[in-house]
Amino acid sequence: MELPTRIIPNPHLLQSDDLLKYVLDTTVFPREPQPLKELRDLTANHPRAMMATAPDAGQFVALLLKLTGAKKTIELGVFTGYSLLLTALTIPQDGKITAIDTNHEFYEIGLPVIRKAGIGHKIEFIESEALPVLDELLKKEANEGSYDFAYVDADKLNYWNYHERLMKLVKVGGIIAYDNTLWGGSVAADSATVGHKGGAVTQSTIQFNKSIAADPRVDISLAPLGDGITVCRRIY
């Protein structure tokens, strides 16, 4: 059975399309806010639609935001804004999101939906590479430990560089979530298979997963949702 067209193409880890459809139709789509559905439909025909956060992973992120009572968040990698929109819909009215992406044109695709939802005041969008912005934030001592939650879906080769900086920006007890940490399942593939799935990113992701597993500063869990999402809770 083919997936319905409303599902954005995504390197999802569930091997059965029927099982993925069941998960989405049973527990995800019935609870998906209308603005998120609108943005998902807007993004579905984009040539890079697979870059969007998977709806089931997004639902998981929204639950984490609610469980932690996050109010001040930072997001690295925005694309058309699905994860950004779900964060803005979830945090309080006076919550704030620092959103960083190199491509403002992609963000503009979702901007009408964000404005229509009435949550644009929560978002500060910065068009830039992430590392210079993080370094600039760290120049101000007041920013250290000031963020409740971070979501990372940017340049995979820099995940560990992001991690080191976010560990200073996110508070003790705060959450950092990294998307695509199973990279289409290629992290467990043999070397011959990895070759056509993006070898450099695969190897970087494998190394990141090893490093994060050995990091005593965080509690972790790698959830096989979407393309894999690793959740870290800062211990110290």
PDB file of N, CA, C and O in Angstrom, residues 28-72:
ATOM      1  N   VAL A  28      -1.026  10.431  15.571  1.00  0.00           N
ATOM      2  CA  VAL A  28      -0.378  11.701  15.243  1.00  0.00           C
ATOM      3  C   VAL A  28      -1.333  12.676  14.567  1.00  0.00           C
ATOM      4  O   VAL A  28      -1.618  13.770  15.093  1.00  0.00           O
ATOM      5  N   PHE A  29      -1.854  12.324  13.392  1.00  0.00           N
ATOM      6  CA  PHE A  29      -2.687  13.256  12.642  1.00  0.00           C
ATOM      7  C   PHE A  29      -3.951  13.704  13.375  1.00  0.00           C
ATOM      8  O   PHE A  29      -4.340  14.872  13.274  1.00  0.00           O
ATOM      9  N   PRO A  30      -4.631  12.808  14.155  1.00  0.00           N
ATOM     10  CA  PRO A  30      -5.834  13.274  14.858  1.00  0.00           C
ATOM     11  C   PRO A  30      -5.564  14.382  15.872  1.00  0.00           C
ATOM     12  O   PRO A  30      -6.467  15.147  16.222  1.00  0.00           O
ATOM     13  N   ARG A  31      -4.324  14.487  16.362  1.00  0.00           N
ATOM     14  CA  ARG A  31      -3.982  15.495  17.367  1.00  0.00           C
ATOM     15  C   ARG A  31      -3.107  16.622  16.798  1.00  0.00           C
ATOM     16  O   ARG A  31      -2.694  17.503  17.541  1.00  0.00           O
ATOM     17  N   GLU A  32      -2.832  16.574  15.532  1.00  0.00           N
ATOM     18  CA  GLU A  32      -1.985  17.586  14.904  1.00  0.00           C
ATOM     19  C   GLU A  32      -2.758  18.896  14.760  1.00  0.00           C
ATOM     20  O   GLU A  32      -3.809  18.931  14.115  1.00  0.00           O
ATOM     21  N   PRO A  33      -2.268  19.983  15.354  1.00  0.00           N
ATOM     22  CA  PRO A  33      -2.952  21.272  15.219  1.00  0.00           C
ATOM     23  C   PRO A  33      -3.098  21.677  13.750  1.00  0.00           C
ATOM     24  O   PRO A  33      -2.227  21.371  12.923  1.00  0.00           O
ATOM     25  N   GLN A  34      -4.168  22.361  13.422  1.00  0.00           N
ATOM     26  CA  GLN A  34      -4.443  22.738  12.048  1.00  0.00           C
ATOM     27  C   GLN A  34      -3.301  23.514  11.393  1.00  0.00           C
ATOM     28  O   GLN A  34      -2.971  23.263  10.221  1.00  0.00           O
ATOM     29  N   PRO A  35      -2.661  24.473  12.091  1.00  0.00           N
ATOM     30  CA  PRO A  35      -1.543  25.179  11.448  1.00  0.00           C
ATOM     31  C   PRO A  35      -0.411  24.242  11.020  1.00  0.00           C
ATOM     32  O   PRO A  35       0.194  24.449   9.960  1.00  0.00           O
ATOM     33  N   LEU A  36      -0.138  23.211  11.816  1.00  0.00           N
ATOM     34  CA  LEU A  36       0.916  22.256  11.448  1.00  0.00           C
ATOM     35  C   LEU A  36       0.517  21.449  10.217  1.00  0.00           C
ATOM     36  O   LEU A  36       1.344  21.180   9.342  1.00  0.00           O
ATOM     37  N   LYS A  37      -0.754  21.089  10.150  1.00  0.00           N
ATOM     38  CA  LYS A  37      -1.236  20.365   8.969  1.00  0.00           C
ATOM     39  C   LYS A  37      -1.091  21.243   7.727  1.00  0.00           C
ATOM     40  O   LYS A  37      -0.655  20.786   6.663  1.00  0.00           O
ATOM     41  N   GLU A  38      -1.461  22.516   7.854  1.00  0.00           N
ATOM     42  CA  GLU A  38      -1.356  23.429   6.715  1.00  0.00           C
ATOM     43  C   GLU A  38       0.096  23.543   6.248  1.00  0.00           C
ATOM     44  O   GLU A  38       0.373  23.506   5.038  1.00  0.00           O
ATOM     45  N   LEU A  39       1.011  23.664   7.181  1.00  0.00           N
ATOM     46  CA  LEU A  39       2.418  23.810   6.823  1.00  0.00           C
ATOM     47  C   LEU A  39       2.971  22.511   6.238  1.00  0.00           C
ATOM     48  O   LEU A  39       3.774  22.532   5.290  1.00  0.00           O
ATOM     49  N   ARG A  40       2.541  21.393   6.772  1.00  0.00           N
ATOM     50  CA  ARG A  40       2.981  20.100   6.238  1.00  0.00           C
ATOM     51  C   ARG A  40       2.517  19.938   4.789  1.00  0.00           C
ATOM     52  O   ARG A  40       3.270  19.482   3.924  1.00  0.00           O
ATOM     53  N   ASP A  41       1.277  20.342   4.515  1.00  0.00           N
ATOM     54  CA  ASP A  41       0.767  20.258   3.151  1.00  0.00           C
ATOM     55  C   ASP A  41       1.505  21.216   2.221  1.00  0.00           C
ATOM     56  O   ASP A  41       1.781  20.891   1.059  1.00  0.00           O
ATOM     57  N   LEU A  42       1.847  22.410   2.722  1.00  0.00           N
ATOM     58  CA  LEU A  42       2.592  23.379   1.925  1.00  0.00           C
ATOM     59  C   LEU A  42       3.976  22.850   1.552  1.00  0.00           C
ATOM     60  O   LEU A  42       4.486  23.123   0.466  1.00  0.00           O
ATOM     61  N   THR A  43       4.556  22.100   2.468  1.00  0.00           N
ATOM     62  CA  THR A  43       5.925  21.612   2.288  1.00  0.00           C
ATOM     63  C   THR A  43       5.993  20.329   1.471  1.00  0.00           C
ATOM     64  O   THR A  43       7.036  20.007   0.890  1.00  0.00           O
ATOM     65  N   ALA A  44       4.891  19.604   1.394  1.00  0.00           N
ATOM     66  CA  ALA A  44       4.903  18.250   0.827  1.00  0.00           C
ATOM     67  C   ALA A  44       5.438  18.184  -0.601  1.00  0.00           C
ATOM     68  O   ALA A  44       6.081  17.200  -0.982  1.00  0.00           O
ATOM     69  N   ASN A  45       5.193  19.202  -1.406  1.00  0.00           N
ATOM     70  CA  ASN A  45       5.624  19.169  -2.806  1.00  0.00           C
ATOM     71  C   ASN A  45       6.964  19.853  -3.036  1.00  0.00           C
ATOM     72  O   ASN A  45       7.408  19.985  -4.175  1.00  0.00           O
ATOM     73  N   HIS A  46       7.599  20.303  -1.953  1.00  0.00           N
ATOM     74  CA  HIS A  46       8.897  20.950  -2.087  1.00  0.00           C
ATOM     75  C   HIS A  46       9.950  19.906  -2.465  1.00  0.00           C
ATOM     76  O   HIS A  46       9.924  18.776  -1.970  1.00  0.00           O
ATOM     77  N   PRO A  47      10.887  20.249  -3.350  1.00  0.00           N
ATOM     78  CA  PRO A  47      11.919  19.278  -3.759  1.00  0.00           C
ATOM     79  C   PRO A  47      12.730  18.720  -2.590  1.00  0.00           C
ATOM     80  O   PRO A  47      13.255  17.610  -2.675  1.00  0.00           O
ATOM     81  N   ARG A  48      12.820  19.501  -1.500  1.00  0.00           N
ATOM     82  CA  ARG A  48      13.575  19.036  -0.330  1.00  0.00           C
ATOM     83  C   ARG A  48      12.655  18.722   0.856  1.00  0.00           C
ATOM     84  O   ARG A  48      13.033  18.882   2.003  1.00  0.00           O
ATOM     85  N   ALA A  49      11.455  18.273   0.537  1.00  0.00           N
ATOM     86  CA  ALA A  49      10.460  18.021   1.583  1.00  0.00           C
ATOM     87  C   ALA A  49      10.952  17.060   2.655  1.00  0.00           C
ATOM     88  O   ALA A  49      10.530  17.141   3.813  1.00  0.00           O
ATOM     89  N   MET A  50      11.870  16.152   2.290  1.00  0.00           N
ATOM     90  CA  MET A  50      12.366  15.178   3.264  1.00  0.00           C
ATOM     91  C   MET A  50      13.159  15.850   4.392  1.00  0.00           C
ATOM     92  O   MET A  50      13.455  15.218   5.404  1.00  0.00           O
ATOM     93  N   MET A  51      13.526  17.131   4.212  1.00  0.00           N
ATOM     94  CA  MET A  51      14.248  17.838   5.264  1.00  0.00           C
ATOM     95  C   MET A  51      13.332  18.221   6.429  1.00  0.00           C
ATOM     96  O   MET A  51      13.811  18.560   7.510  1.00  0.00           O
ATOM     97  N   ALA A  52      12.032  18.183   6.217  1.00  0.00           N
ATOM     98  CA  ALA A  52      11.095  18.583   7.263  1.00  0.00           C
ATOM     99  C   ALA A  52      11.068  17.579   8.411  1.00  0.00           C
ATOM    100  O   ALA A  52      11.281  16.378   8.212  1.00  0.00           O
ATOM    101  N   THR A  53      10.806  18.065   9.603  1.00  0.00           N
ATOM    102  CA  THR A  53      10.658  17.186  10.764  1.00  0.00           C
ATOM    103  C   THR A  53       9.501  16.230  10.541  1.00  0.00           C
ATOM    104  O   THR A  53       8.412  16.642  10.124  1.00  0.00           O
ATOM    105  N   ALA A  54       9.709  14.943  10.782  1.00  0.00           N
ATOM    106  CA  ALA A  54       8.644  13.955  10.637  1.00  0.00           C
ATOM    107  C   ALA A  54       7.534  14.253  11.646  1.00  0.00           C
ATOM    108  O   ALA A  54       7.811  14.617  12.792  1.00  0.00           O
ATOM    109  N   PRO A  55       6.265  14.109  11.256  1.00  0.00           N
ATOM    110  CA  PRO A  55       5.165  14.446  12.161  1.00  0.00           C
ATOM    111  C   PRO A  55       5.177  13.697  13.494  1.00  0.00           C
ATOM    112  O   PRO A  55       4.864  14.264  14.535  1.00  0.00           O
ATOM    113  N   ASP A  56       5.567  12.413  13.475  1.00  0.00           N
ATOM    114  CA  ASP A  56       5.593  11.658  14.729  1.00  0.00           C
ATOM    115  C   ASP A  56       6.721  12.142  15.629  1.00  0.00           C
ATOM    116  O   ASP A  56       6.568  12.239  16.849  1.00  0.00           O
ATOM    117  N   ALA A  57       7.876  12.498  15.031  1.00  0.00           N
ATOM    118  CA  ALA A  57       8.969  13.064  15.813  1.00  0.00           C
ATOM    119  C   ALA A  57       8.568  14.432  16.356  1.00  0.00           C
ATOM    120  O   ALA A  57       8.899  14.783  17.492  1.00  0.00           O
ATOM    121  N   GLY A  58       7.838  15.192  15.546  1.00  0.00           N
ATOM    122  CA  GLY A  58       7.368  16.501  15.998  1.00  0.00           C
ATOM    123  C   GLY A  58       6.431  16.395  17.183  1.00  0.00           C
ATOM    124  O   GLY A  58       6.515  17.184  18.134  1.00  0.00           O
ATOM    125  N   GLN A  59       5.543  15.425  17.145  1.00  0.00           N
ATOM    126  CA  GLN A  59       4.638  15.215  18.268  1.00  0.00           C
ATOM    127  C   GLN A  59       5.411  14.892  19.541  1.00  0.00           C
ATOM    128  O   GLN A  59       5.076  15.363  20.639  1.00  0.00           O
ATOM    129  N   PHE A  60       6.476  14.108  19.384  1.00  0.00           N
ATOM    130  CA  PHE A  60       7.335  13.750  20.516  1.00  0.00           C
ATOM    131  C   PHE A  60       8.021  14.988  21.081  1.00  0.00           C
ATOM    132  O   PHE A  60       8.090  15.179  22.299  1.00  0.00           O
ATOM    133  N   VAL A  61       8.522  15.860  20.206  1.00  0.00           N
ATOM    134  CA  VAL A  61       9.171  17.096  20.642  1.00  0.00           C
ATOM    135  C   VAL A  61       8.178  17.977  21.395  1.00  0.00           C
ATOM    136  O   VAL A  61       8.505  18.558  22.441  1.00  0.00           O
ATOM    137  N   ALA A  62       6.958  18.088  20.887  1.00  0.00           N
ATOM    138  CA  ALA A  62       5.936  18.897  21.558  1.00  0.00           C
ATOM    139  C   ALA A  62       5.654  18.363  22.960  1.00  0.00           C
ATOM    140  O   ALA A  62       5.483  19.135  23.910  1.00  0.00           O
ATOM    141  N   LEU A  63       5.626  17.042  23.098  1.00  0.00           N
ATOM    142  CA  LEU A  63       5.400  16.441  24.413  1.00  0.00           C
ATOM    143  C   LEU A  63       6.552  16.762  25.356  1.00  0.00           C
ATOM    144  O   LEU A  63       6.340  17.084  26.539  1.00  0.00           O
ATOM    145  N   LEU A  64       7.791  16.706  24.850  1.00  0.00           N
ATOM    146  CA  LEU A  64       8.948  17.057  25.671  1.00  0.00           C
ATOM    147  C   LEU A  64       8.867  18.510  26.135  1.00  0.00           C
ATOM    148  O   LEU A  64       9.178  18.826  27.289  1.00  0.00           O
ATOM    149  N   LEU A  65       8.463  19.391  25.241  1.00  0.00           N
ATOM    150  CA  LEU A  65       8.327  20.807  25.599  1.00  0.00           C
ATOM    151  C   LEU A  65       7.318  20.983  26.728  1.00  0.00           C
ATOM    152  O   LEU A  65       7.535  21.763  27.658  1.00  0.00           O
ATOM    153  N   LYS A  66       6.223  20.247  26.651  1.00  0.00           N
ATOM    154  CA  LYS A  66       5.191  20.348  27.684  1.00  0.00           C
ATOM    155  C   LYS A  66       5.666  19.736  28.998  1.00  0.00           C
ATOM    156  O   LYS A  66       5.432  20.304  30.082  1.00  0.00           O
ATOM    157  N   LEU A  67       6.329  18.595  28.924  1.00  0.00           N
ATOM    158  CA  LEU A  67       6.803  17.926  30.137  1.00  0.00           C
ATOM    159  C   LEU A  67       7.829  18.771  30.887  1.00  0.00           C
ATOM    160  O   LEU A  67       7.883  18.748  32.117  1.00  0.00           O
ATOM    161  N   THR A  68       8.650  19.501  30.138  1.00  0.00           N
ATOM    162  CA  THR A  68       9.698  20.306  30.769  1.00  0.00           C
ATOM    163  C   THR A  68       9.241  21.718  31.091  1.00  0.00           C
ATOM    164  O   THR A  68       9.957  22.452  31.770  1.00  0.00           O
ATOM    165  N   GLY A  69       8.067  22.108  30.603  1.00  0.00           N
ATOM    166  CA  GLY A  69       7.592  23.469  30.830  1.00  0.00           C
ATOM    167  C   GLY A  69       8.489  24.501  30.172  1.00  0.00           C
ATOM    168  O   GLY A  69       8.653  25.619  30.675  1.00  0.00           O
ATOM    169  N   ALA A  70       9.072  24.145  29.025  1.00  0.00           N
ATOM    170  CA  ALA A  70      10.020  25.032  28.348  1.00  0.00           C
ATOM    171  C   ALA A  70       9.371  26.355  27.962  1.00  0.00           C
ATOM    172  O   ALA A  70       8.229  26.403  27.515  1.00  0.00           O
ATOM    173  N   LYS A  71      10.140  27.413  28.128  1.00  0.00           N
ATOM    174  CA  LYS A  71       9.664  28.769  27.807  1.00  0.00           C
ATOM    175  C   LYS A  71      10.632  29.488  26.870  1.00  0.00           C
ATOM    176  O   LYS A  71      10.211  30.230  25.993  1.00  0.00           O
ATOM    177  N   LYS A  72      11.924  29.264  27.053  1.00  0.00           N
ATOM    178  CA  LYS A  72      12.941  29.891  26.214  1.00  0.00           C
ATOM    179  C   LYS A  72      13.695  28.791  25.482  1.00  0.00           C
ATOM    180  O   LYS A  72      14.318  27.939  26.108  1.00  0.00           O
TER     181      LYS A  72
END
